[in-house]
């Protein structure tokens, strides 16, 4: 384990959208210094490093892991490299914050969960939607027991950035992204969020998934996430992963649920929402309107919760960064996650427990198992347990 210092020295593995977002978040966390960035393309890594004021850029993740004096790694690589980079970091005693999915399959994710459990390092998975204040508020309200147990949980995660057959990204490549796409990429966020909010594990699934474009046109140049490559040229490529689908779920408590997932729903840019129905109220939250939550009531007027630190449960208030009326959004929630990660590292260094919203590697492994079960259910057309 690296020796503690006044500043935690951090390396970021990856140069895409996730890496740039993590670098923005890290700039807002006191006591942290990003000392190096790595990617498969040295020139791109150097550009990213220069843009964020980082001194060193590497053309391989192995070089980054061996950077002298490193304390922590942010694993923002493509899915195929998650296992390799995180295992390498844990073997060196480095703290790890990994983008999801934790790994390509349950075998790899189990290895990572075991390695994290046997290490003194803090290891967490980037399920950033946990870190919105009103999500934490709903979690606290449900935990109070005042509203009764959830009996129905439903929602969706919808996007449109892969609607056209000319849309392209590495996530469409099974070798780089895994056997699932829409479910693993965004459906896992929804499933993690509702299990975190309710405290109730999903124990069985029934899935109906589909591929809108069995063939897509892969452009000659690299295409970033959410970027349109245009319609000129390209090579036809067979697509093996799902574009959209619906999943029925059963929870350990006996509660039921359902959600839709799609990356081909026109006009839906990042529409993640959930609703939890209990005997006394319903709680709903939409990611695209994150500063408000809805509370449905049968025998009284419905309520709207507003992100106001003075009115929130302490668990939620600690995630806020701005006063009421000053909107917070996606980057703020990511900064909240990153801040909690380094809070957990400080607590571990001091030998103290840390109670936050972070997703552990064990939970990351469980989410991979759930995605695998959803894919198996779709294939076999039956209820399947993770």
Short mmCIF file of C-alpha atoms in Angstrom, two decimals, residues 22-333:
data_model
loop_
_atom_site.label_atom_id
_atom_site.label_comp_id
_atom_site.label_asym_id
_atom_site.label_seq_id
_atom_site.Cartn_x
_atom_site.Cartn_y
_atom_site.Cartn_z
CA UNK A 22 -13.36 12.01 -14.07
CA UNK A 23 -10.61 14.57 -14.62
CA UNK A 24 -13.17 17.39 -14.33
CA UNK A 25 -14.49 15.85 -11.10
CA UNK A 26 -11.01 15.31 -9.65
CA UNK A 27 -10.24 19.01 -10.13
CA UNK A 28 -13.01 19.74 -7.62
CA UNK A 29 -11.74 17.41 -4.87
CA UNK A 30 -9.27 18.93 -2.37
CA UNK A 31 -6.18 16.98 -1.40
CA UNK A 32 -5.95 15.12 -4.70
CA UNK A 33 -3.31 15.52 -7.41
CA UNK A 34 -3.62 13.88 -10.85
CA UNK A 35 -0.04 13.04 -11.80
CA UNK A 36 -0.51 10.98 -14.98
CA UNK A 37 -2.92 9.96 -17.74
CA UNK A 38 -2.64 6.91 -19.99
CA UNK A 39 -4.29 5.72 -23.20
CA UNK A 40 -3.55 3.47 -26.13
CA UNK A 41 -2.67 6.54 -28.24
CA UNK A 42 0.21 8.61 -26.79
CA UNK A 43 -0.69 11.73 -28.79
CA UNK A 44 -4.26 11.69 -27.53
CA UNK A 45 -3.08 11.03 -23.97
CA UNK A 46 -0.73 14.00 -24.21
CA UNK A 47 -3.56 16.24 -25.44
CA UNK A 48 -5.83 15.17 -22.57
CA UNK A 49 -3.03 15.61 -20.05
CA UNK A 50 -2.20 19.10 -21.34
CA UNK A 51 -5.85 20.15 -21.33
CA UNK A 52 -6.19 19.18 -17.67
CA UNK A 53 -2.79 20.34 -16.45
CA UNK A 54 -1.42 16.82 -15.87
CA UNK A 55 2.35 16.45 -16.04
CA UNK A 56 2.78 12.94 -17.48
CA UNK A 57 1.11 11.03 -20.31
CA UNK A 58 1.68 7.37 -21.10
CA UNK A 59 0.87 5.23 -24.13
CA UNK A 60 0.13 2.14 -22.05
CA UNK A 61 -1.74 1.39 -18.85
CA UNK A 62 1.12 -0.78 -17.61
CA UNK A 63 3.39 2.27 -17.63
CA UNK A 64 0.79 4.22 -15.68
CA UNK A 65 0.44 1.52 -13.02
CA UNK A 66 4.21 1.62 -12.50
CA UNK A 67 4.31 5.40 -12.09
CA UNK A 68 6.41 6.11 -9.01
CA UNK A 69 4.49 7.13 -5.89
CA UNK A 70 1.02 6.51 -7.27
CA UNK A 71 -1.75 6.07 -4.68
CA UNK A 72 -4.93 5.53 -6.72
CA UNK A 73 -6.20 4.71 -10.19
CA UNK A 74 -9.36 5.75 -12.02
CA UNK A 75 -10.07 2.95 -14.49
CA UNK A 76 -11.86 4.66 -17.40
CA UNK A 77 -10.72 2.27 -20.11
CA UNK A 78 -12.92 0.34 -22.54
CA UNK A 79 -14.79 -2.60 -20.99
CA UNK A 80 -12.33 -5.19 -22.31
CA UNK A 81 -9.54 -3.67 -20.20
CA UNK A 82 -11.44 -3.17 -16.93
CA UNK A 83 -10.36 -6.50 -15.45
CA UNK A 84 -6.71 -6.21 -16.50
CA UNK A 85 -6.22 -2.63 -15.28
CA UNK A 86 -8.08 -3.06 -11.98
CA UNK A 87 -6.33 -6.34 -11.16
CA UNK A 88 -2.99 -4.71 -11.93
CA UNK A 89 -3.81 -1.79 -9.65
CA UNK A 90 -4.92 -4.01 -6.76
CA UNK A 91 -1.80 -6.18 -7.14
CA UNK A 92 0.24 -2.99 -6.59
CA UNK A 93 -1.82 -1.99 -3.55
CA UNK A 94 -3.44 0.95 -5.34
CA UNK A 95 -6.93 2.24 -4.58
CA UNK A 96 -9.23 1.75 -7.59
CA UNK A 97 -12.31 3.55 -8.86
CA UNK A 98 -13.50 1.58 -11.90
CA UNK A 99 -16.04 2.53 -14.49
CA UNK A 100 -18.81 -0.01 -14.91
CA UNK A 101 -19.22 -2.77 -15.85
CA UNK A 102 -16.66 -4.08 -13.38
CA UNK A 103 -15.64 -6.71 -15.96
CA UNK A 104 -16.80 -8.44 -19.14
CA UNK A 105 -18.36 -11.43 -17.35
CA UNK A 106 -19.04 -12.92 -13.93
CA UNK A 107 -15.81 -14.95 -13.89
CA UNK A 108 -13.67 -11.84 -14.26
CA UNK A 109 -15.81 -9.78 -11.88
CA UNK A 110 -15.65 -12.52 -9.22
CA UNK A 111 -11.86 -12.43 -9.42
CA UNK A 112 -11.89 -8.67 -8.92
CA UNK A 113 -14.33 -8.84 -6.01
CA UNK A 114 -12.15 -11.46 -4.31
CA UNK A 115 -8.98 -9.45 -4.94
CA UNK A 116 -10.59 -6.33 -3.47
CA UNK A 117 -11.83 -8.23 -0.43
CA UNK A 118 -8.31 -9.48 0.20
CA UNK A 119 -6.73 -6.04 -0.17
CA UNK A 120 -6.40 -3.03 2.11
CA UNK A 121 -7.15 -0.80 -0.88
CA UNK A 122 -10.45 1.02 -1.34
CA UNK A 123 -12.11 -0.38 -4.48
CA UNK A 124 -15.34 1.09 -5.86
CA UNK A 125 -17.42 1.02 -9.05
CA UNK A 126 -18.67 4.16 -10.75
CA UNK A 127 -22.45 3.90 -10.36
CA UNK A 128 -22.71 7.68 -10.26
CA UNK A 129 -26.51 8.00 -10.15
CA UNK A 130 -26.41 6.91 -6.50
CA UNK A 131 -24.79 10.23 -5.70
CA UNK A 132 -27.60 12.62 -6.62
CA UNK A 133 -28.93 14.26 -3.44
CA UNK A 134 -32.60 13.49 -4.14
CA UNK A 135 -31.78 9.84 -4.83
CA UNK A 136 -30.18 9.70 -1.39
CA UNK A 137 -33.23 11.51 0.02
CA UNK A 138 -35.63 8.89 -1.36
CA UNK A 139 -33.37 6.14 -0.01
CA UNK A 140 -33.46 7.71 3.46
CA UNK A 141 -37.25 8.13 3.36
CA UNK A 142 -37.73 4.48 2.41
CA UNK A 143 -35.27 3.33 5.08
CA UNK A 144 -37.29 5.16 7.73
CA UNK A 145 -40.09 2.58 7.38
CA UNK A 146 -42.67 5.37 7.60
CA UNK A 147 -44.13 4.59 4.18
CA UNK A 148 -44.19 0.81 4.26
CA UNK A 149 -42.28 -1.65 2.11
CA UNK A 150 -42.03 -1.22 -1.68
CA UNK A 151 -44.28 -3.56 -3.66
CA UNK A 152 -43.73 -2.33 -7.24
CA UNK A 153 -40.63 -0.70 -8.74
CA UNK A 154 -40.65 0.47 -12.35
CA UNK A 155 -38.95 2.81 -14.80
CA UNK A 156 -36.67 3.07 -17.80
CA UNK A 157 -33.33 4.21 -19.15
CA UNK A 158 -33.69 5.52 -22.71
CA UNK A 159 -31.24 7.13 -25.14
CA UNK A 160 -31.17 7.86 -28.89
CA UNK A 161 -27.48 8.13 -29.74
CA UNK A 162 -27.43 4.74 -31.54
CA UNK A 163 -30.75 5.16 -33.36
CA UNK A 164 -29.35 5.24 -36.91
CA UNK A 165 -27.59 2.35 -38.69
CA UNK A 166 -24.70 4.75 -39.34
CA UNK A 167 -24.23 5.52 -35.63
CA UNK A 168 -21.09 3.91 -34.29
CA UNK A 169 -18.95 3.50 -31.16
CA UNK A 170 -16.63 0.84 -29.72
CA UNK A 171 -19.51 -0.27 -27.47
CA UNK A 172 -21.00 -1.95 -30.56
CA UNK A 173 -17.98 -4.26 -30.79
CA UNK A 174 -18.57 -7.41 -28.77
CA UNK A 175 -14.84 -8.05 -28.32
CA UNK A 176 -14.38 -4.65 -26.66
CA UNK A 177 -17.69 -4.20 -24.84
CA UNK A 178 -18.96 -7.70 -24.02
CA UNK A 179 -21.99 -9.81 -24.91
CA UNK A 180 -24.48 -7.18 -23.71
CA UNK A 181 -24.65 -3.53 -24.72
CA UNK A 182 -27.82 -1.61 -23.83
CA UNK A 183 -28.40 -3.65 -20.66
CA UNK A 184 -24.76 -3.63 -19.54
CA UNK A 185 -24.15 -0.01 -20.51
CA UNK A 186 -27.26 1.71 -19.14
CA UNK A 187 -29.65 -0.95 -17.83
CA UNK A 188 -27.08 -1.84 -15.18
CA UNK A 189 -27.31 1.75 -13.91
CA UNK A 190 -31.09 1.47 -13.47
CA UNK A 191 -30.85 -1.91 -11.76
CA UNK A 192 -28.10 -0.74 -9.43
CA UNK A 193 -30.00 2.44 -8.58
CA UNK A 194 -33.27 0.80 -7.56
CA UNK A 195 -31.53 -1.89 -5.52
CA UNK A 196 -29.49 0.78 -3.76
CA UNK A 197 -32.54 2.97 -3.06
CA UNK A 198 -34.78 0.15 -1.83
CA UNK A 199 -32.11 -2.02 -0.19
CA UNK A 200 -33.85 -4.95 -1.88
CA UNK A 201 -31.82 -7.26 -4.18
CA UNK A 202 -33.17 -8.37 -7.56
CA UNK A 203 -33.27 -12.17 -7.43
CA UNK A 204 -34.96 -13.15 -10.71
CA UNK A 205 -35.43 -11.65 -14.18
CA UNK A 206 -37.39 -12.27 -17.37
CA UNK A 207 -36.05 -10.41 -20.41
CA UNK A 208 -37.21 -9.68 -23.93
CA UNK A 209 -34.41 -7.96 -25.89
CA UNK A 210 -34.05 -6.98 -29.54
CA UNK A 211 -31.57 -5.58 -32.04
CA UNK A 212 -32.94 -2.82 -34.27
CA UNK A 213 -30.00 -2.84 -36.69
CA UNK A 214 -28.51 -6.32 -37.27
CA UNK A 215 -25.94 -4.59 -39.49
CA UNK A 216 -24.35 -1.19 -38.96
CA UNK A 217 -21.84 0.87 -40.92
CA UNK A 218 -18.50 1.21 -39.14
CA UNK A 219 -16.66 4.38 -40.19
CA UNK A 220 -12.95 4.40 -40.86
CA UNK A 221 -12.22 6.93 -38.10
CA UNK A 222 -12.71 6.50 -34.35
CA UNK A 223 -16.04 7.80 -33.07
CA UNK A 224 -16.45 9.11 -29.53
CA UNK A 225 -19.46 8.35 -27.33
CA UNK A 226 -22.54 10.38 -28.29
CA UNK A 227 -20.82 11.66 -31.45
CA UNK A 228 -22.55 11.28 -34.82
CA UNK A 229 -20.15 9.90 -37.44
CA UNK A 230 -22.29 11.12 -40.36
CA UNK A 231 -23.50 9.00 -43.25
CA UNK A 232 -20.50 8.91 -45.59
CA UNK A 233 -19.04 5.50 -46.30
CA UNK A 234 -18.11 2.87 -43.79
CA UNK A 235 -17.87 -0.91 -43.65
CA UNK A 236 -20.94 -3.07 -42.90
CA UNK A 237 -20.54 -4.92 -39.60
CA UNK A 238 -22.81 -7.55 -38.03
CA UNK A 239 -24.16 -6.46 -34.65
CA UNK A 240 -24.43 -9.13 -31.94
CA UNK A 241 -25.76 -7.05 -29.03
CA UNK A 242 -29.16 -5.61 -28.10
CA UNK A 243 -30.42 -2.10 -28.93
CA UNK A 244 -33.50 -2.16 -26.68
CA UNK A 245 -35.74 -4.37 -24.57
CA UNK A 246 -37.90 -4.85 -21.50
CA UNK A 247 -37.11 -6.73 -18.30
CA UNK A 248 -39.43 -8.02 -15.59
CA UNK A 249 -37.80 -8.30 -12.17
CA UNK A 250 -38.55 -9.95 -8.82
CA UNK A 251 -36.99 -8.70 -5.60
CA UNK A 252 -35.91 -10.70 -2.56
CA UNK A 253 -38.76 -9.17 -0.52
CA UNK A 254 -41.36 -10.41 -3.00
CA UNK A 255 -41.78 -7.00 -4.63
CA UNK A 256 -42.20 -6.94 -8.40
CA UNK A 257 -40.83 -4.57 -11.00
CA UNK A 258 -40.09 -3.81 -14.63
CA UNK A 259 -37.94 -1.52 -16.71
CA UNK A 260 -37.30 -0.66 -20.33
CA UNK A 261 -33.88 0.01 -21.78
CA UNK A 262 -33.10 1.51 -25.18
CA UNK A 263 -30.33 3.28 -27.07
CA UNK A 264 -32.60 3.79 -30.09
CA UNK A 265 -35.48 5.96 -28.75
CA UNK A 266 -35.59 9.21 -30.73
CA UNK A 267 -35.43 12.34 -28.62
CA UNK A 268 -34.47 10.56 -25.41
CA UNK A 269 -30.98 11.80 -24.65
CA UNK A 270 -30.36 10.36 -21.19
CA UNK A 271 -33.81 9.62 -19.78
CA UNK A 272 -33.24 7.57 -16.64
CA UNK A 273 -36.22 7.43 -14.28
CA UNK A 274 -37.59 5.19 -11.58
CA UNK A 275 -40.66 4.99 -9.36
CA UNK A 276 -40.97 3.05 -6.11
CA UNK A 277 -44.55 2.32 -5.00
CA UNK A 278 -45.30 1.60 -1.33
CA UNK A 279 -48.51 1.28 0.69
CA UNK A 280 -48.48 4.95 1.72
CA UNK A 281 -46.67 6.77 -1.08
CA UNK A 282 -44.92 6.55 -4.43
CA UNK A 283 -41.48 8.06 -5.01
CA UNK A 284 -40.30 9.04 -8.50
CA UNK A 285 -37.12 10.67 -9.80
CA UNK A 286 -36.00 11.66 -13.33
CA UNK A 287 -32.29 12.09 -14.05
CA UNK A 288 -32.94 14.86 -16.60
CA UNK A 289 -34.72 16.86 -13.87
CA UNK A 290 -32.46 15.85 -11.00
CA UNK A 291 -33.20 18.71 -8.60
CA UNK A 292 -36.78 17.57 -8.07
CA UNK A 293 -38.49 14.36 -6.96
CA UNK A 294 -42.18 13.48 -6.88
CA UNK A 295 -44.03 11.94 -3.96
CA UNK A 296 -47.44 10.51 -4.85
CA UNK A 297 -50.13 10.23 -2.17
CA UNK A 298 -53.65 8.79 -2.37
CA UNK A 299 -55.50 10.76 0.32
CA UNK A 300 -53.61 14.05 0.22
CA UNK A 301 -52.07 16.33 -2.41
CA UNK A 302 -48.99 15.00 -4.15
CA UNK A 303 -45.69 16.56 -3.14
CA UNK A 304 -42.62 17.82 -4.99
CA UNK A 305 -39.28 17.56 -3.23
CA UNK A 306 -36.72 20.20 -4.16
CA UNK A 307 -32.99 19.94 -3.66
CA UNK A 308 -32.59 22.24 -0.67
CA UNK A 309 -29.73 21.33 1.68
CA UNK A 310 -31.57 22.83 4.64
CA UNK A 311 -34.57 20.54 4.11
CA UNK A 312 -32.86 17.26 3.16
CA UNK A 313 -31.94 14.26 5.26
CA UNK A 314 -28.25 14.49 6.32
CA UNK A 315 -27.39 11.59 3.98
CA UNK A 316 -28.69 13.65 1.05
CA UNK A 317 -27.54 17.06 2.23
CA UNK A 318 -23.90 15.97 2.37
CA UNK A 319 -24.02 15.30 -1.39
CA UNK A 320 -25.10 18.83 -2.29
CA UNK A 321 -22.51 21.36 -3.41
CA UNK A 322 -24.61 24.46 -4.09
CA UNK A 323 -27.36 26.34 -2.23
CA UNK A 324 -31.02 25.73 -3.04
CA UNK A 325 -32.09 27.19 -6.37
CA UNK A 326 -28.66 26.67 -7.95
CA UNK A 327 -29.18 23.58 -10.17
CA UNK A 328 -26.83 20.65 -9.85
CA UNK A 329 -26.50 17.93 -12.47
CA UNK A 330 -24.55 14.99 -13.85
CA UNK A 331 -21.03 16.34 -13.29
CA UNK A 332 -21.95 17.38 -9.75
CA UNK A 333 -23.12 13.86 -8.94
#
